[in-house]
Coordinates of C-alpha atoms in Angstrom, one line a residue:
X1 CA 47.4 28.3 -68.2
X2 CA 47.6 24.5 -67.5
X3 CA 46.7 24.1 -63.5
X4 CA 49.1 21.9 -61.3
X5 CA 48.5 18.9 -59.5
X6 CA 48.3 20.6 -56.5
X7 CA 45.6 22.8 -57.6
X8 CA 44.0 19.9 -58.7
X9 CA 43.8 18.0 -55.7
X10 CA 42.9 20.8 -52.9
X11 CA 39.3 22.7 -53.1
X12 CA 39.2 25.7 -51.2
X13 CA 36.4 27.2 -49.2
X14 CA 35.4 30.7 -49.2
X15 CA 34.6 32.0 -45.6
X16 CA 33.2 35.9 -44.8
X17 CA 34.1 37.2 -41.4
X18 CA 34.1 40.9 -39.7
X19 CA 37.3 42.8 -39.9
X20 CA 38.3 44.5 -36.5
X21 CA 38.3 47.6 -37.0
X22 CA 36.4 50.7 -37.9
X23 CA 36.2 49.6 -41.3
X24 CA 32.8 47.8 -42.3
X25 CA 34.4 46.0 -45.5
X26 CA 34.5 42.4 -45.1
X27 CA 37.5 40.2 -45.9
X28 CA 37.4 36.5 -47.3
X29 CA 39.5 34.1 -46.1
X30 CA 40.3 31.1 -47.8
X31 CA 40.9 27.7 -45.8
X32 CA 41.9 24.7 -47.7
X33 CA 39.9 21.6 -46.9
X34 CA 43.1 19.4 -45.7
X35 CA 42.9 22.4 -42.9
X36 CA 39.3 22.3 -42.1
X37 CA 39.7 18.6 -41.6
X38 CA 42.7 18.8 -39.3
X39 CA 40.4 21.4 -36.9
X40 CA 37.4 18.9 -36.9
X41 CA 40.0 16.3 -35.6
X42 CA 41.1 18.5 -32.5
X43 CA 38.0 19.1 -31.7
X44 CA 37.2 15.9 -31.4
X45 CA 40.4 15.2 -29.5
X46 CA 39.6 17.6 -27.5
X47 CA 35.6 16.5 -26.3
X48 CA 37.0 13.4 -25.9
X49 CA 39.9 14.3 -23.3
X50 CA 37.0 16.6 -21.5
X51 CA 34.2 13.1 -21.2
X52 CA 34.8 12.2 -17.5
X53 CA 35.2 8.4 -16.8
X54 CA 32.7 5.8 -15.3
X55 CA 33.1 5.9 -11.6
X56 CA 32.6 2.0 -10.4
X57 CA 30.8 1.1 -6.6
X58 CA 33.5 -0.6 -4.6
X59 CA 32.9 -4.0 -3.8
X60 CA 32.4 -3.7 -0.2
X61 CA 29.3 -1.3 -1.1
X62 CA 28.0 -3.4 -3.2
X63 CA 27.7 -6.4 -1.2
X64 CA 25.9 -3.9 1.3
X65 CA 23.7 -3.1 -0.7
X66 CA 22.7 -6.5 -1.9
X67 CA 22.5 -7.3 2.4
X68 CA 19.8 -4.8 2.4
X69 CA 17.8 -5.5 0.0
X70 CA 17.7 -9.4 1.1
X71 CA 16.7 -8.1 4.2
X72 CA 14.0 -5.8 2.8
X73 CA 12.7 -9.5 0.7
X74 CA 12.4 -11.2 3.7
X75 CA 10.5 -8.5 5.6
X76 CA 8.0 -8.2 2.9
X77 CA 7.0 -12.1 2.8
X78 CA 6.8 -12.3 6.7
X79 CA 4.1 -9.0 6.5
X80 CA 0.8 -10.5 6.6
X81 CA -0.9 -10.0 3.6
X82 CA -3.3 -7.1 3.0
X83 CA -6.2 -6.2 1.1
X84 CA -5.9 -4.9 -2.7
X85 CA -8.3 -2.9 -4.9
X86 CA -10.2 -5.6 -6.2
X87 CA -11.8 -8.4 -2.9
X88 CA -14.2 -10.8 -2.3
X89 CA -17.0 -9.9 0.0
X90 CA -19.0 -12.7 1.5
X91 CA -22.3 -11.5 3.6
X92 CA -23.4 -14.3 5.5
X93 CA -25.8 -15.3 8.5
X94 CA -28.5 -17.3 9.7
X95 CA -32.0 -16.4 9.2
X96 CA -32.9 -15.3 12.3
X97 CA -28.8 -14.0 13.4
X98 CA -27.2 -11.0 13.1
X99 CA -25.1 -10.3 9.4
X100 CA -21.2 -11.1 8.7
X101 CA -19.2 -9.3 6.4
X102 CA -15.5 -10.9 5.5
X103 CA -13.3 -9.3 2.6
X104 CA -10.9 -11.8 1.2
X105 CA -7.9 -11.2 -1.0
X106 CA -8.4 -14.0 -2.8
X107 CA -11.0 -17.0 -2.4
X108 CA -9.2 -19.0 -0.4
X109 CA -7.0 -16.7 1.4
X110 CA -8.1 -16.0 5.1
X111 CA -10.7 -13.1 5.8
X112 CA -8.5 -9.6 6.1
X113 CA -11.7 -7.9 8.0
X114 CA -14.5 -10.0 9.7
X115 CA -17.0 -8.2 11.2
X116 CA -20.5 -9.2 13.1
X117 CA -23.2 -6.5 12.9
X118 CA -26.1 -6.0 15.3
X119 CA -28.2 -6.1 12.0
X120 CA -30.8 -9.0 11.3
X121 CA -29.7 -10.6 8.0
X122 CA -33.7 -10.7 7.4
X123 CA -34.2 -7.2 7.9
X124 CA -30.6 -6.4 5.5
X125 CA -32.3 -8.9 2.5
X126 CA -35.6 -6.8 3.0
X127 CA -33.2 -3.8 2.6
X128 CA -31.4 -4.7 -0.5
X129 CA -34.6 -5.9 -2.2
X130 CA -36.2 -2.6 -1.9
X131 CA -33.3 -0.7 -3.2
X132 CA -29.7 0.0 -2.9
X133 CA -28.4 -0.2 0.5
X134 CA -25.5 1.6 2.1
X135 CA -23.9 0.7 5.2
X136 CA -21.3 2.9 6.8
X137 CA -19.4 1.9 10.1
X138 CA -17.9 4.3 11.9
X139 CA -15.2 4.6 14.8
X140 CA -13.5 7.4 16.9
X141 CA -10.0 8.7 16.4
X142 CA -7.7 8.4 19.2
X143 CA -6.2 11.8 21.4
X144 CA -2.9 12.6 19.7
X145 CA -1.1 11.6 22.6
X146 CA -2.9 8.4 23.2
X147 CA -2.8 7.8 19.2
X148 CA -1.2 4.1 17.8
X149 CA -1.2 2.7 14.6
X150 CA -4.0 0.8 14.0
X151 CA -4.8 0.1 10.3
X152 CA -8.3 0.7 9.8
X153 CA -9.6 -2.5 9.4
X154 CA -8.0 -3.7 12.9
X155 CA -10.6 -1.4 14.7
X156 CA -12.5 -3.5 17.1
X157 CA -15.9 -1.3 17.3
X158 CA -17.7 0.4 14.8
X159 CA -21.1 2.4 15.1
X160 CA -23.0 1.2 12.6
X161 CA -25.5 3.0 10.0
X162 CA -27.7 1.2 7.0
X163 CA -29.1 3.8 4.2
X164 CA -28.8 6.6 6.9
X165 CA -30.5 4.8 10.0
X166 CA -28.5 3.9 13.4
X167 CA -28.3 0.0 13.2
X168 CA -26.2 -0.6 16.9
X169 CA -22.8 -1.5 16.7
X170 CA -20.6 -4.0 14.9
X171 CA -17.7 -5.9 16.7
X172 CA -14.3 -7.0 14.4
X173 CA -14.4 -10.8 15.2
X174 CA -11.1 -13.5 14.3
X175 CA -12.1 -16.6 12.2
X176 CA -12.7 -19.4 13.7
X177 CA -13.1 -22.5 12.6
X178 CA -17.2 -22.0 11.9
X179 CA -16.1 -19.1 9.8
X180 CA -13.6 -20.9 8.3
X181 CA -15.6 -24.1 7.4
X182 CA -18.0 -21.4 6.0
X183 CA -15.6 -20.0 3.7
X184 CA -14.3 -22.8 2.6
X185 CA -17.4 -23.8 1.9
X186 CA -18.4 -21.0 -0.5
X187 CA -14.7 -20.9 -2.1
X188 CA -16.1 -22.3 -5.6
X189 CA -18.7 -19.8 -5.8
X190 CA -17.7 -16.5 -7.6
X191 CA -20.9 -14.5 -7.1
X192 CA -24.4 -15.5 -5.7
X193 CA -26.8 -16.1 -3.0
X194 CA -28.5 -18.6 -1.0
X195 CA -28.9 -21.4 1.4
X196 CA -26.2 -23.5 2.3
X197 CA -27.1 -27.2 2.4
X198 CA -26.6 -29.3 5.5
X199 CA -26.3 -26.3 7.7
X200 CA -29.5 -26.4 8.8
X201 CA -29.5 -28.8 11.3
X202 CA -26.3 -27.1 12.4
X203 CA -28.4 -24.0 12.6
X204 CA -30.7 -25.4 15.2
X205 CA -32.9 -22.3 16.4
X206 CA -31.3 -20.0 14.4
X207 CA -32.9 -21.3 11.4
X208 CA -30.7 -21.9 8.0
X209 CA -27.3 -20.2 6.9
X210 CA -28.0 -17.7 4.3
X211 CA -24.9 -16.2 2.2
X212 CA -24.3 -13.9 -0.4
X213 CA -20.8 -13.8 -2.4
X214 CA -19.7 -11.2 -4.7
X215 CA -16.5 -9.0 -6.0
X216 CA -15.9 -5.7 -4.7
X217 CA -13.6 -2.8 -5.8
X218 CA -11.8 -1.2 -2.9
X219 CA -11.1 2.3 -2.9
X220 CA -8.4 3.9 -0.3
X221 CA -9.5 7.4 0.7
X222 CA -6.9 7.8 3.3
X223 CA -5.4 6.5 6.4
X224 CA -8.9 7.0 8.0
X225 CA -11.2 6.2 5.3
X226 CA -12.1 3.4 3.0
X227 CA -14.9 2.4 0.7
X228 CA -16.4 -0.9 -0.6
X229 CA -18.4 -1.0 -3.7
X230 CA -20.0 -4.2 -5.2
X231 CA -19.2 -5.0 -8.8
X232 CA -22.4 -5.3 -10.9
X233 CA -21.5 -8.3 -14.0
X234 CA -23.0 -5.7 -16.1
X235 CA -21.2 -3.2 -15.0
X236 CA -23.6 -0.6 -15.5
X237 CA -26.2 1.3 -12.8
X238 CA -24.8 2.1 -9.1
X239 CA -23.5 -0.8 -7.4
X240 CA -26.5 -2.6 -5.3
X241 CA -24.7 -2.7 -2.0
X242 CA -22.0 -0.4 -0.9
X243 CA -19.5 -0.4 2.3
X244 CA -17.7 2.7 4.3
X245 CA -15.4 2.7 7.0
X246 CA -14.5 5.6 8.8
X247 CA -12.4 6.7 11.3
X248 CA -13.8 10.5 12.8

């Protein structure tokens, strides 16, 4: 028997599902594929009608929030600018003065913590050429009542310790313009030690300016702690002089 065009044209699926019922015989149930494609269609009407729609800022809130975040901007630049994890460390002092420590952002940005020890520098060289030396400097927390915030480096007295022995006190100082001539005059150097000429008649009794210039990594412990490790070029063994501040 010839088939018709109809039969021709439309395929038919075969589909199994449960009769309800106490019967368990299953019944197929044929769907032609012109129906199968109409369903997909409504249900894709359907999840389309159901996608909510893109909800846009008013103006006024946006302007707002572009006020803000100008003003944020402008904060930020005015903030003086503050240590990151990798500083220069300049040691400096004349051969028979006490030692300086400055940490600089950058070369030739302005010392971020200057500090005078009551250390010799002569007695600090014959420290670091025996070994590695450690120096920790140490302040006391405030009462909770009386407490302020200070940033650690803006303490103005520290008790100061070199490879575990009490070494007196160290005073935070501001540069002036001898610490700033100094600095500036060590700006090309990336790393070293030495004598700086023509500071030696400068020096009168004190004898000549003596520096040493390196990279340090920072590390932030906390609020109340933070650590200052010299950067071998090598990069291998412990570093040969070492930093701490801590607030107890």
């Amino acid at each position: 028997m010839a088939r018709t065009s109809q039969d021709s044209s439309s395929k038919w699926h075969f589909h199994w599902t449960k009769k309800v019922g106490n019967e368990d015989d299953e019944v197929p149930i044929f769907k032609s594929s012109n129906t199968i494609e109409e369903e997909k269609k409504e249900n894709v009407k359907s999840h389309v009608g159901m996608s909510t729609p893109k909800k846009k800022l008013p103006a006024v809130a946006v302007a707002r929030l572009r006020s803000v975040l100008a003003a944020l901007g402008k904060n930020r630049s005015s903030l003086p600018l503050g240590l990151g994890s990798r500083v220069v460390g300049t040691l400096f002092g004349y051969r028979r003065g006490h030692v300086h420590f400055a940490f600089q952002k950058d070369p030739d940005s302005p010392p971020a913590f200057l500090i005078e020890l009551a250390t010799p520098i002569s007695g600090l060289v014959r420290e670091m050429a025996s070994g590695l030396v450690r120096i920790a400097l140490e302040c006391d927390k405030e009462k909770e009542e009386e407490k302020k915030a200070v940033r650690l480096q803006e303490e103005p007295m520290w008790r100061t310790y070199c490879n575990g022995k009490k070494c007196g006190f160290a005073t935070r100082k501001e540069c002036g313009p001898k610490e700033w001539k100094l600095m500036k005059a060590v700006e090309p150097i990336s790393m070293g030690a030495g004598v700086l000429p023509g500071c030696a008649t400068e020096a009168g009794a004190d004898g000549e300016l003596m520096y040493m210039r390196a990279k340090f990594e920072r590390i932030v412990g906390s609020r109340d702690s933070e650590a200052f490790y010299m950067m071998n070029p090598d990069s291998n063994g412990a570093p040969e002089l070492s930093i701490y501040l801590l607030r107890v």
